[in-house]
Amino acid sequence: MASRTLSFSSLASAFAPFPPRSRLTHPPLRLLGLHLSSGHLLRASTLSTAAATAAPDADADADPYEGVDTVEHLLAPKPTSPGGGGRMSRLMKLQRRADADGPAAGRGRWFPYLDAFRGAGGVEVTSQEVVEVLEPYILEPRRDRIRHAVQSRSYSVCLVVEGLSDFGNVSAAFRSADALGVQSVHVISCEANKRYRDNRHVSMGAEKWLDIELWNSAAECLHALKKRGYRIASTCLGTESVSVYDMDWSHPTAIIVGNETMGISDAALKLSDLHCCVPMKGMVDSFNVSVAAGILMHHAVCDRVSRLGQHSDLSPEENRILLAEFYLRHRESTTTVIHEYAKRKADNVVAKL
């Protein structure tokens, strides 16, 4: 794939010290029995048998230390290799489809994941296996919350943010996408050397549960989305712009919102299939970009519910695969548990030969 794909479980790239005010007398993360000192987060490490036999998660919802990497750190374009992979590519959980394996190839509606997690030694683990192995390690209230979120997700509407210069706006858009069940978000970079402040308090950690893809240009992003079967709707004021209230959102649609000052780039406008706008009733002629993104996604979801009866359109198989993906994102140590399972699975196969 041309993009750098982020499946956010909390980046495993950092040993980040907790702020002094956050120090606790007990280990701050109860990561399935992987005991940590109170000063550091766990790095993805060598496989541990202890992880496979650990006690269930002791904290269903309060998770203040997980994913302390900021939105700035997650999205600032800092590739570790010439090809832009490295840190980004290691964040993928389940295996993903190629763009060419989309509606154009006769698959129908786009869904990004394959039913496979590549475990230790290259052993493939199915989503059903992932769910069955990890469920005992997640408390029931947390499992119920994850299942409810997955059942409300859809890839038929996705959000594209282009060149935003305020990561507070990006973070707020992430939070709205998560709340409305829009699983796929695409970020088109602005200046590569731009630095941003910490806005994790704005996103409330929503980036952990979204599929966020980073792109270097509008052309790269929008060509990929068209291969996946999306029509491209850019938001702009103009005589040819249609009201979002007159659009049929049952068709897979990518919504583009642009830079706070300059708006959407000419390249993105030219590649768009249609231009749309939110009708304004007051003296000002535009919303804040994150507010506009929230309004657009909210109306898209409401329109889909009115036309289709519901926003989510995942098949039972896709629902199970996405549930496995969410379980893998629950805590960094859950992938360690699955790697241990893959090792045992491989050993059993060898033993039968």
CSV table of C-alpha atoms in Angstrom, one decimal:
chain,number,residue,atom,x,y,z
A,1,MET,CA,0.0,0.0,0.0
A,2,ALA,CA,1.1,3.5,-0.7
A,3,SER,CA,-0.1,4.8,2.7
A,4,ARG,CA,1.4,4.4,6.1
A,5,THR,CA,-1.3,2.6,8.0
A,6,LEU,CA,-1.9,3.3,11.6
A,7,SER,CA,-3.9,0.7,13.7
A,8,PHE,CA,-3.6,2.5,17.0
A,9,SER,CA,-3.1,0.3,20.0
A,10,SER,CA,-0.6,2.8,21.5
A,11,LEU,CA,2.7,3.0,19.7
A,12,ALA,CA,5.2,0.5,21.0
A,13,SER,CA,8.0,2.8,20.2
A,14,ALA,CA,8.4,4.7,23.4
A,15,PHE,CA,9.5,4.2,27.0
A,16,ALA,CA,7.8,7.3,28.1
A,17,PRO,CA,8.1,8.3,31.8
A,18,PHE,CA,4.9,9.3,33.5
A,19,PRO,CA,4.6,12.8,34.8
A,20,PRO,CA,5.6,13.0,38.5
A,21,ARG,CA,2.0,13.8,39.5
A,22,SER,CA,0.8,10.5,37.9
A,23,ARG,CA,3.1,8.2,39.9
A,24,LEU,CA,1.2,5.5,41.6
A,25,THR,CA,2.0,3.1,44.4
A,26,HIS,CA,0.9,0.1,42.3
A,27,PRO,CA,2.0,-0.8,38.8
A,28,PRO,CA,0.2,1.7,36.5
A,29,LEU,CA,-0.7,-0.8,33.8
A,30,ARG,CA,-2.1,-4.2,34.6
A,31,LEU,CA,-1.2,-5.6,31.2
A,32,LEU,CA,-2.4,-9.2,31.5
A,33,GLY,CA,0.1,-10.0,34.2
A,34,LEU,CA,3.1,-8.2,32.7
A,35,HIS,CA,4.3,-6.3,35.7
A,36,LEU,CA,6.0,-3.0,35.1
A,37,SER,CA,7.8,-0.5,37.2
A,38,SER,CA,5.8,2.6,37.9
A,39,GLY,CA,8.0,4.8,35.8
A,40,HIS,CA,7.7,3.4,32.3
A,41,LEU,CA,5.4,2.0,29.7
A,42,LEU,CA,5.9,-1.5,28.2
A,43,ARG,CA,7.8,-1.8,24.9
A,44,ALA,CA,6.7,-4.6,22.6
A,45,SER,CA,9.2,-7.2,23.7
A,46,THR,CA,10.2,-10.9,23.5
A,47,LEU,CA,7.4,-13.4,24.0
A,48,SER,CA,6.5,-14.3,27.5
A,49,THR,CA,4.7,-17.4,28.7
A,50,ALA,CA,3.5,-15.4,31.6
A,51,ALA,CA,1.4,-13.3,29.3
A,52,ALA,CA,-0.5,-16.3,28.1
A,53,THR,CA,-1.4,-17.4,31.6
A,54,ALA,CA,-2.0,-14.0,33.1
A,55,ALA,CA,-5.0,-12.8,35.1
A,56,PRO,CA,-7.8,-11.0,33.3
A,57,ASP,CA,-7.5,-7.2,32.8
A,58,ALA,CA,-8.3,-5.6,36.1
A,59,ASP,CA,-9.3,-2.2,34.8
A,60,ALA,CA,-12.2,-2.2,32.3
A,61,ASP,CA,-12.4,1.5,31.3
A,62,ALA,CA,-9.9,3.6,33.2
A,63,ASP,CA,-6.8,3.5,31.1
A,64,PRO,CA,-5.0,6.8,31.7
A,65,TYR,CA,-1.5,5.5,30.9
A,66,GLU,CA,-2.1,3.5,27.8
A,67,GLY,CA,-1.3,5.3,24.5
A,68,VAL,CA,0.4,8.3,26.1
A,69,ASP,CA,1.9,9.0,22.7
A,70,THR,CA,0.3,12.3,21.6
A,71,VAL,CA,-1.6,12.9,18.4
A,72,GLU,CA,1.3,15.1,17.4
A,73,HIS,CA,3.7,12.1,17.8
A,74,LEU,CA,1.3,9.8,16.0
A,75,LEU,CA,0.7,12.0,13.0
A,76,ALA,CA,3.8,14.2,12.6
A,77,PRO,CA,5.5,12.8,9.4
A,78,LYS,CA,8.7,11.3,10.7
A,79,PRO,CA,9.3,8.1,8.6
A,80,THR,CA,12.1,6.0,9.9
A,81,SER,CA,13.0,4.6,6.5
A,82,PRO,CA,13.2,6.1,2.9
A,83,GLY,CA,10.1,4.2,2.0
A,84,GLY,CA,8.1,5.7,4.9
A,85,GLY,CA,7.6,2.4,6.6
A,86,GLY,CA,9.4,1.3,9.7
A,87,ARG,CA,7.6,2.7,12.8
A,88,MET,CA,4.3,3.0,10.9
A,89,SER,CA,4.2,-0.5,9.3
A,90,ARG,CA,4.8,-2.2,12.7
A,91,LEU,CA,1.6,-0.7,14.0
A,92,MET,CA,-0.6,-3.0,11.8
A,93,LYS,CA,-2.5,-5.7,13.6
A,94,LEU,CA,-4.5,-7.9,11.3
A,95,GLN,CA,-3.3,-8.3,7.7
A,96,ARG,CA,-4.7,-5.7,5.3
A,97,ARG,CA,-6.0,-5.9,1.7
A,98,ALA,CA,-4.2,-4.2,-1.2
A,99,ASP,CA,-6.1,-1.3,-2.8
A,100,ALA,CA,-6.4,-3.3,-6.0
A,101,ASP,CA,-8.4,-5.9,-4.1
A,102,GLY,CA,-11.5,-3.7,-3.9
A,103,PRO,CA,-14.7,-3.1,-5.7
A,104,ALA,CA,-12.9,-2.8,-9.0
A,105,ALA,CA,-11.8,-6.4,-8.6
A,106,GLY,CA,-15.3,-7.5,-8.0
A,107,ARG,CA,-15.2,-7.7,-4.2
A,108,GLY,CA,-18.1,-5.3,-3.6
A,109,ARG,CA,-17.9,-2.8,-0.8
A,110,TRP,CA,-14.5,-2.0,0.6
A,111,PHE,CA,-13.3,-3.7,3.9
A,112,PRO,CA,-9.7,-3.4,4.7
A,113,TYR,CA,-8.8,-6.4,6.7
A,114,LEU,CA,-8.0,-10.0,5.9
A,115,ASP,CA,-9.0,-12.8,8.3
A,116,ALA,CA,-5.4,-13.3,9.4
A,117,PHE,CA,-3.0,-12.1,12.1
A,118,ARG,CA,0.6,-13.0,11.4
A,119,GLY,CA,1.9,-14.4,14.6
A,120,ALA,CA,5.3,-15.6,15.8
A,121,GLY,CA,7.2,-17.5,13.2
A,122,GLY,CA,4.9,-16.4,10.4
A,123,VAL,CA,2.0,-18.6,11.8
A,124,GLU,CA,-1.3,-17.2,10.7
A,125,VAL,CA,-4.0,-16.9,13.4
A,126,THR,CA,-7.7,-16.3,12.4
A,127,SER,CA,-10.0,-13.7,13.8
A,128,GLN,CA,-12.0,-16.4,15.5
A,129,GLU,CA,-8.9,-17.7,17.2
A,130,VAL,CA,-8.0,-14.2,18.3
A,131,VAL,CA,-11.4,-13.6,19.8
A,132,GLU,CA,-11.5,-16.9,21.6
A,133,VAL,CA,-8.0,-16.6,23.0
A,134,LEU,CA,-8.3,-13.0,24.2
A,135,GLU,CA,-11.8,-12.9,25.6
A,136,PRO,CA,-10.7,-14.4,29.0
A,137,TYR,CA,-8.2,-11.6,29.4
A,138,ILE,CA,-10.8,-8.7,29.0
A,139,LEU,CA,-13.4,-8.0,31.6
A,140,GLU,CA,-17.0,-8.4,30.5
A,141,PRO,CA,-18.0,-4.7,30.7
A,142,ARG,CA,-15.0,-3.8,28.5
A,143,ARG,CA,-15.9,-6.7,26.1
A,144,ASP,CA,-19.5,-5.4,25.9
A,145,ARG,CA,-18.4,-1.9,25.2
A,146,ILE,CA,-16.0,-3.0,22.4
A,147,ARG,CA,-18.6,-5.2,20.8
A,148,HIS,CA,-21.1,-2.4,20.8
A,149,ALA,CA,-18.6,-0.1,19.2
A,150,VAL,CA,-17.7,-2.6,16.5
A,151,GLN,CA,-21.4,-3.3,15.7
A,152,SER,CA,-21.9,0.5,15.1
A,153,ARG,CA,-18.9,0.8,12.7
A,154,SER,CA,-18.9,1.3,9.0
A,155,TYR,CA,-16.3,1.9,6.2
A,156,SER,CA,-18.9,3.3,3.8
A,157,VAL,CA,-18.3,6.8,5.0
A,158,CYS,CA,-14.7,7.9,5.6
A,159,LEU,CA,-13.2,11.3,6.5
A,160,VAL,CA,-10.2,12.9,4.8
A,161,VAL,CA,-8.5,15.9,6.5
A,162,GLU,CA,-6.1,17.8,4.2
A,163,GLY,CA,-3.2,19.9,5.4
A,164,LEU,CA,-4.7,21.0,8.8
A,165,SER,CA,-2.3,23.3,10.6
A,166,ASP,CA,-3.9,22.9,14.0
A,167,PHE,CA,-3.8,19.5,15.5
A,168,GLY,CA,-6.6,20.5,17.9
A,169,ASN,CA,-8.9,20.4,14.9
A,170,VAL,CA,-7.5,17.0,13.8
A,171,SER,CA,-8.0,15.6,17.3
A,172,ALA,CA,-11.5,16.9,17.5
A,173,ALA,CA,-12.3,15.4,14.1
A,174,PHE,CA,-10.9,12.0,15.3
A,175,ARG,CA,-13.2,12.2,18.4
A,176,SER,CA,-16.3,12.9,16.2
A,177,ALA,CA,-15.4,10.1,13.8
A,178,ASP,CA,-15.1,7.6,16.7
A,179,ALA,CA,-18.3,8.8,18.3
A,180,LEU,CA,-20.3,8.5,15.1
A,181,GLY,CA,-19.0,5.1,14.0
A,182,VAL,CA,-16.9,6.3,11.1
A,183,GLN,CA,-14.0,3.9,11.3
A,184,SER,CA,-11.7,5.1,8.5
A,185,VAL,CA,-9.9,8.5,8.6
A,186,HIS,CA,-7.2,9.7,6.2
A,187,VAL,CA,-4.7,12.5,6.9
A,188,ILE,CA,-3.0,14.3,4.0
A,189,SER,CA,0.2,15.9,5.3
A,190,CYS,CA,1.0,19.5,5.3
A,191,GLU,CA,4.5,20.8,5.8
A,192,ALA,CA,6.8,17.9,6.7
A,193,ASN,CA,8.7,19.9,9.3
A,194,LYS,CA,5.6,21.3,11.1
A,195,ARG,CA,5.5,20.7,14.8
A,196,TYR,CA,2.3,20.5,16.8
A,197,ARG,CA,1.3,20.8,20.4
A,198,ASP,CA,-0.2,17.9,22.4
A,199,ASN,CA,-4.0,17.6,21.8
A,200,ARG,CA,-4.6,14.2,23.2
A,201,HIS,CA,-7.0,15.7,25.7
A,202,VAL,CA,-9.1,16.9,22.7
A,203,SER,CA,-9.3,13.5,21.0
A,204,MET,CA,-9.8,11.6,24.3
A,205,GLY,CA,-7.8,8.7,22.9
A,206,ALA,CA,-10.1,8.2,19.9
A,207,GLU,CA,-7.2,7.6,17.6
A,208,LYS,CA,-6.5,4.2,19.2
A,209,TRP,CA,-9.8,2.8,17.8
A,210,LEU,CA,-9.7,4.3,14.3
A,211,ASP,CA,-8.0,3.2,11.2
A,212,ILE,CA,-5.9,6.2,10.4
A,213,GLU,CA,-3.9,6.4,7.2
A,214,LEU,CA,-1.2,9.0,6.4
A,215,TRP,CA,-0.7,10.3,2.9
A,216,ASN,CA,1.9,12.5,1.3
A,217,SER,CA,-0.3,14.1,-1.2
A,218,ALA,CA,-4.0,14.6,-2.2
A,219,ALA,CA,-3.4,12.7,-5.5
A,220,GLU,CA,-2.0,9.7,-3.7
A,221,CYS,CA,-4.8,9.5,-1.2
A,222,LEU,CA,-7.7,10.1,-3.5
A,223,HIS,CA,-6.5,7.7,-6.2
A,224,ALA,CA,-6.3,5.0,-3.6
A,225,LEU,CA,-9.8,5.8,-2.3
A,226,LYS,CA,-11.3,5.7,-5.8
A,227,LYS,CA,-9.7,2.2,-6.2
A,228,ARG,CA,-11.5,1.2,-3.0
A,229,GLY,CA,-14.9,2.3,-4.5
A,230,TYR,CA,-15.4,5.7,-2.9
A,231,ARG,CA,-16.9,8.7,-4.5
A,232,ILE,CA,-15.0,11.8,-3.4
A,233,ALA,CA,-17.0,14.7,-2.0
A,234,SER,CA,-15.0,17.9,-1.2
A,235,THR,CA,-16.4,20.6,1.0
A,236,CYS,CA,-16.3,24.1,-0.6
A,237,LEU,CA,-18.5,27.1,-1.2
A,238,GLY,CA,-19.4,27.6,-4.9
A,239,THR,CA,-22.2,27.8,-7.4
A,240,GLU,CA,-21.8,24.1,-8.3
A,241,SER,CA,-21.7,22.9,-4.7
A,242,VAL,CA,-24.7,20.8,-3.6
A,243,SER,CA,-26.2,20.8,-0.1
A,244,VAL,CA,-25.1,17.9,2.0
A,245,TYR,CA,-28.8,17.5,2.8
A,246,ASP,CA,-29.6,16.7,-0.8
A,247,MET,CA,-26.9,13.9,-1.1
A,248,ASP,CA,-27.5,10.2,-1.0
A,249,TRP,CA,-25.1,8.9,1.6
A,250,SER,CA,-25.9,5.3,1.1
A,251,HIS,CA,-23.2,5.3,-1.6
A,252,PRO,CA,-19.6,4.8,-0.2
A,253,THR,CA,-18.3,8.4,0.2
A,254,ALA,CA,-15.1,10.0,1.3
A,255,ILE,CA,-15.6,13.5,2.8
A,256,ILE,CA,-12.7,15.9,2.4
A,257,VAL,CA,-12.2,18.9,4.7
A,258,GLY,CA,-9.4,21.3,4.1
A,259,ASN,CA,-6.9,23.7,5.7
A,260,GLU,CA,-8.3,26.2,8.1
A,261,THR,CA,-7.0,29.2,6.0
A,262,MET,CA,-6.7,28.0,2.4
A,263,GLY,CA,-9.4,25.3,2.3
A,264,ILE,CA,-9.1,22.3,0.1
A,265,SER,CA,-6.2,22.2,-2.5
A,266,ASP,CA,-6.8,22.6,-6.2
A,267,ALA,CA,-5.5,19.1,-6.7
A,268,ALA,CA,-8.1,17.6,-4.4
A,269,LEU,CA,-10.9,19.7,-5.9
A,270,LYS,CA,-10.0,18.5,-9.4
A,271,LEU,CA,-10.0,14.8,-8.3
A,272,SER,CA,-13.3,15.2,-6.5
A,273,ASP,CA,-16.5,13.7,-7.9
A,274,LEU,CA,-18.7,16.4,-6.4
A,275,HIS,CA,-18.5,19.5,-4.3
A,276,CYS,CA,-20.8,19.9,-1.3
A,277,CYS,CA,-21.5,22.4,1.4
A,278,VAL,CA,-23.4,22.8,4.7
A,279,PRO,CA,-26.0,25.6,4.1
A,280,MET,CA,-25.2,28.6,6.3
A,281,LYS,CA,-28.0,30.7,7.9
A,282,GLY,CA,-26.0,33.4,9.6
A,283,MET,CA,-23.6,36.2,8.8
A,284,VAL,CA,-20.5,34.1,8.6
A,285,ASP,CA,-19.9,31.9,5.6
A,286,SER,CA,-18.1,28.9,7.2
A,287,PHE,CA,-17.8,26.6,10.2
A,288,ASN,CA,-14.7,25.8,12.1
A,289,VAL,CA,-13.2,22.8,10.2
A,290,SER,CA,-13.6,20.3,13.0
A,291,VAL,CA,-17.2,21.5,13.6
A,292,ALA,CA,-17.8,21.1,9.8
A,293,ALA,CA,-16.4,17.6,9.8
A,294,GLY,CA,-18.6,16.6,12.8
A,295,ILE,CA,-21.7,18.0,11.1
A,296,LEU,CA,-21.0,16.3,7.8
A,297,MET,CA,-20.4,12.9,9.4
A,298,HIS,CA,-23.4,13.3,11.7
A,299,HIS,CA,-25.7,14.0,8.7
A,300,ALA,CA,-24.1,11.2,6.7
A,301,VAL,CA,-24.9,8.7,9.5
A,302,CYS,CA,-28.5,10.1,9.9
A,303,ASP,CA,-29.1,9.9,6.2
A,304,ARG,CA,-27.8,6.3,6.1
A,305,VAL,CA,-30.1,5.3,9.0
A,306,SER,CA,-33.1,6.8,7.3
A,307,ARG,CA,-32.4,5.1,4.0
A,308,LEU,CA,-30.9,1.8,5.1
A,309,GLY,CA,-32.3,1.4,8.6
A,310,GLN,CA,-28.8,1.5,10.2
A,311,HIS,CA,-25.4,3.1,9.6
A,312,SER,CA,-23.3,0.0,10.1
A,313,ASP,CA,-23.2,-2.4,7.2
A,314,LEU,CA,-20.5,-4.9,8.2
A,315,SER,CA,-21.2,-8.6,7.4
A,316,PRO,CA,-21.0,-11.1,10.3
A,317,GLU,CA,-17.6,-12.1,9.1
A,318,GLU,CA,-16.4,-8.5,8.8
A,319,ASN,CA,-17.8,-7.8,12.3
A,320,ARG,CA,-15.9,-10.7,13.8
A,321,ILE,CA,-12.7,-9.6,12.0
A,322,LEU,CA,-13.0,-6.0,13.3
A,323,LEU,CA,-13.8,-7.3,16.7
A,324,ALA,CA,-10.5,-9.2,16.7
A,325,GLU,CA,-8.7,-6.1,15.5
A,326,PHE,CA,-10.2,-4.1,18.5
A,327,TYR,CA,-9.3,-6.9,20.9
A,328,LEU,CA,-5.7,-6.7,19.6
A,329,ARG,CA,-5.7,-2.9,20.2
A,330,HIS,CA,-7.1,-3.2,23.7
A,331,ARG,CA,-3.6,-3.3,25.2
A,332,GLU,CA,-0.2,-3.8,23.8
A,333,SER,CA,0.2,-7.0,25.6
A,334,THR,CA,-2.7,-8.7,23.9
A,335,THR,CA,-0.5,-9.1,20.8
A,336,THR,CA,2.1,-10.8,23.0
A,337,VAL,CA,-0.6,-13.3,24.1
A,338,ILE,CA,-1.5,-14.0,20.4
A,339,HIS,CA,2.2,-14.5,19.5
A,340,GLU,CA,2.5,-17.0,22.3
A,341,TYR,CA,-0.6,-18.8,21.0
A,342,ALA,CA,0.9,-18.8,17.5
A,343,LYS,CA,4.1,-20.4,18.9
A,344,ARG,CA,2.1,-23.2,20.6
A,345,LYS,CA,0.0,-23.7,17.5
A,346,ALA,CA,3.2,-24.1,15.4
A,347,ASP,CA,4.6,-26.5,18.1
A,348,ASN,CA,1.5,-28.6,17.9
A,349,VAL,CA,1.7,-28.9,14.2
A,350,VAL,CA,5.3,-30.0,14.4
A,351,ALA,CA,4.5,-32.5,17.1
A,352,LYS,CA,1.9,-34.2,14.9
A,353,LEU,CA,4.3,-34.7,12.0
